[in-house]
């Protein structure tokens, strides 16, 4: 019995969800098909079939490095942003203190500033303090733009958890931190995953800020936009993008599977 | 004292993440794929004679994509042990900003129209062309573009045309830049998203000198482009991401375009032509400068010399459809698509071509601000 | 042993330190730039002359101000639509998906790992004159010649933005719905409330905070949006963010770009504050 909610109404919710899924995956399917064509411009019908683009991807060290760079930056940025988001959410919802609203505003404010403006601002900051630009500076920048998303998502879930749960745990002798760990974290796990994934995705495809901060090692979007300055590079890039997505899907399914087994 | 569990857990994860990022950067400095030479192979290579005292490494501030080794393969063969790394920009404004912001780059790459700022700001050093072995292959028109006040500051490298690319099935022969303002093609026109480009087009059409525009003329240009907006489908910013696909699928019939998109569409068999407007085509040239603060100016000069060498230059033409400043390479092209795209069968084409002129900072600001107002209108 | 006060210090210090250093300081630099005379990408070492020229120029350019107002309206529209359309997705995940909810949710987010630019190029291919949609229309005899579908207009921008926001917009609503106590719904049913009445009286009020979070999470960044308008908006769909981006990239006029960004920031925050006052946040949250 999954529908404890409002019972079976006539609203075709599943159809709506599947429709959304189709719209999201349709362009990717087009790219997927195109990546097996011999043509270099994105058009149909395909003039011939080939696996060359995938072979070229595996040959292209710079491209694989760029993808790895993006992965590393995404993980660092998403983890930092999620950590900060959690701390802010717990502080704001579980404690009464002066500046509560201010803290929340601070965590939400990065949403308001367009990425390109943040890029210039970070560029000025890192030049001023003489911190050489690198993947670390990109990760710092991306961690900041992820904070609002992480905070809002965690906040929305945590506001629904009854603080009495923690109080009860503490009545049973737990310290507050261990109450958080034993009671709150397990309940929050799926939300933390969503928050982390959102921040990761925001970072993974971000170019406006990255172009100002990358230094010598390009992230994948910086590499991709650069390569697209030339004709003929499109199919290789698409093949790489397809591989990256398949990798993400596989990792996600494995992660969910492992979690499912734990349950 | 102990942190609360979630904080502790996430702190650990975060530290791991940043250490990873730092490691990736470090290892990247040592071996970022194709962009660095492996130092082990360098033992047998001839040491650069004049540059022996200099650090054997170069940092190049490049446009993304140009770091591909095909573009500097001659230098790589001559100096396999030199550590060449790249930093990236994506607009002329961005490249200039990075140089002004104190970039450590030895070499930087930008396009015609921006020369004066680098000289005025003291960001570039003069070049001794007698040390460039390939310099005599560069046509005089291109050499002069790298000079300010009679001194050679820049080495020209890639170049191309700008003209009207049009669909021959939908449009009669285009003979003037004013095709971009033709109401018959409403909704099928695309202009480049660039103020100086718009000023150049209007100047050609009106017969004005774009470096000596009066305020009234600039106001007229602004109004003309505002009036053109209903005809224009979109302002393109990526040649192969926005413009070319739309030309090839028939959405766009008349476009301000570079020769690369023309060559691509032509090679794909699409019904396109590239105009020789009566006002003349435009040509833009990419220039390299050596930073005033470079620790390895001799090595940098060597790098630029080798960029002009045959293989690197020919790769720019054949692989990427860009012109190259080595005249020998251009005259030896035999691919009909490229001959057509670069007008190589027309010996007088450069005489009727308008090279993007030197502009002052004031002019550039006025033009770019004008263009942002056009867009906002 | 750590008391609540000590815990609070540990909770608050890292975010404040991180954001102060890497957000407030850069933002202050932008604010300082907006009050700087001259134009161009002035290096940090160059002399710094205070002036309000940039704001004066902005105030003296009606086209910029009109576009800012328009962008706020577009953002409100996008946020309303995205929230409404994300709501059923969140509802499906919370009440119908059961144990697979995590999987279903992740499936919505994974496509975003593919470059937005490439996905938009694929859409343009499908919607173009030779694309699948036009081919189908002419095959069915509905059209004689290819029609310009959706692309290059302001509605195209709105539709595309709603489309890319929906999966993210569903997250806060879904999170809020997860907390709804199933016993409350059962109790309502025991008291004879029908499905619709339970939905309107229990589910909607309890998920409202999530919906509000969604609204602002979409609204705030959409005001300054410039990627989507540049890709699908064409000449008519340009937004205020495109002009800001132009002053930072095409023109390198950082002082004026900064002034435009600061103005937008203040206006956006003003709209958010008015909005929060209007919905009376405290009552919603309690």
Tab-separated table of N, CA, C and O in Angstrom, chain B residues 373 376-377, chain C residues 61-68:
chain	number	residue	atom	x	y	z
B	373	UNK	N	22.966	48.743	-25.092
B	373	UNK	CA	21.690	49.481	-25.117
B	373	UNK	C	20.794	48.950	-26.243
B	373	UNK	O	19.583	48.819	-26.064
B	376	UNK	N	19.187	45.854	-25.024
B	376	UNK	CA	18.194	46.051	-23.964
B	376	UNK	C	16.913	46.662	-24.503
B	376	UNK	O	15.874	46.589	-23.856
B	377	UNK	N	16.995	47.271	-25.676
B	377	UNK	CA	15.824	47.992	-26.181
B	377	UNK	C	14.683	47.096	-26.611
B	377	UNK	O	14.900	46.003	-27.063
C	61	UNK	N	19.448	55.368	-18.371
C	61	UNK	CA	19.210	54.505	-19.528
C	61	UNK	C	17.907	53.730	-19.327
C	61	UNK	O	17.896	52.667	-18.724
C	62	UNK	N	16.800	54.304	-19.805
C	62	UNK	CA	15.501	53.681	-19.545
C	62	UNK	C	15.439	52.231	-20.023
C	62	UNK	O	14.771	51.396	-19.390
C	63	UNK	N	16.161	51.915	-21.115
C	63	UNK	CA	16.090	50.552	-21.657
C	63	UNK	C	16.566	49.538	-20.624
C	63	UNK	O	15.982	48.453	-20.483
C	64	UNK	N	17.609	49.883	-19.872
C	64	UNK	CA	18.132	48.960	-18.864
C	64	UNK	C	17.109	48.757	-17.743
C	64	UNK	O	16.870	47.633	-17.296
C	65	UNK	N	16.525	49.870	-17.282
C	65	UNK	CA	15.583	49.765	-16.165
C	65	UNK	C	14.333	48.989	-16.566
C	65	UNK	O	13.820	48.166	-15.805
C	66	UNK	N	13.872	49.249	-17.801
C	66	UNK	CA	12.690	48.524	-18.275
C	66	UNK	C	12.985	47.022	-18.334
C	66	UNK	O	12.173	46.189	-17.928
C	67	UNK	N	14.171	46.707	-18.809
C	67	UNK	CA	14.539	45.296	-18.933
C	67	UNK	C	14.646	44.648	-17.548
C	67	UNK	O	14.275	43.485	-17.371
C	68	UNK	N	15.131	45.400	-16.568
C	68	UNK	CA	15.220	44.874	-15.207
C	68	UNK	C	13.825	44.538	-14.684
C	68	UNK	O	13.591	43.455	-14.140
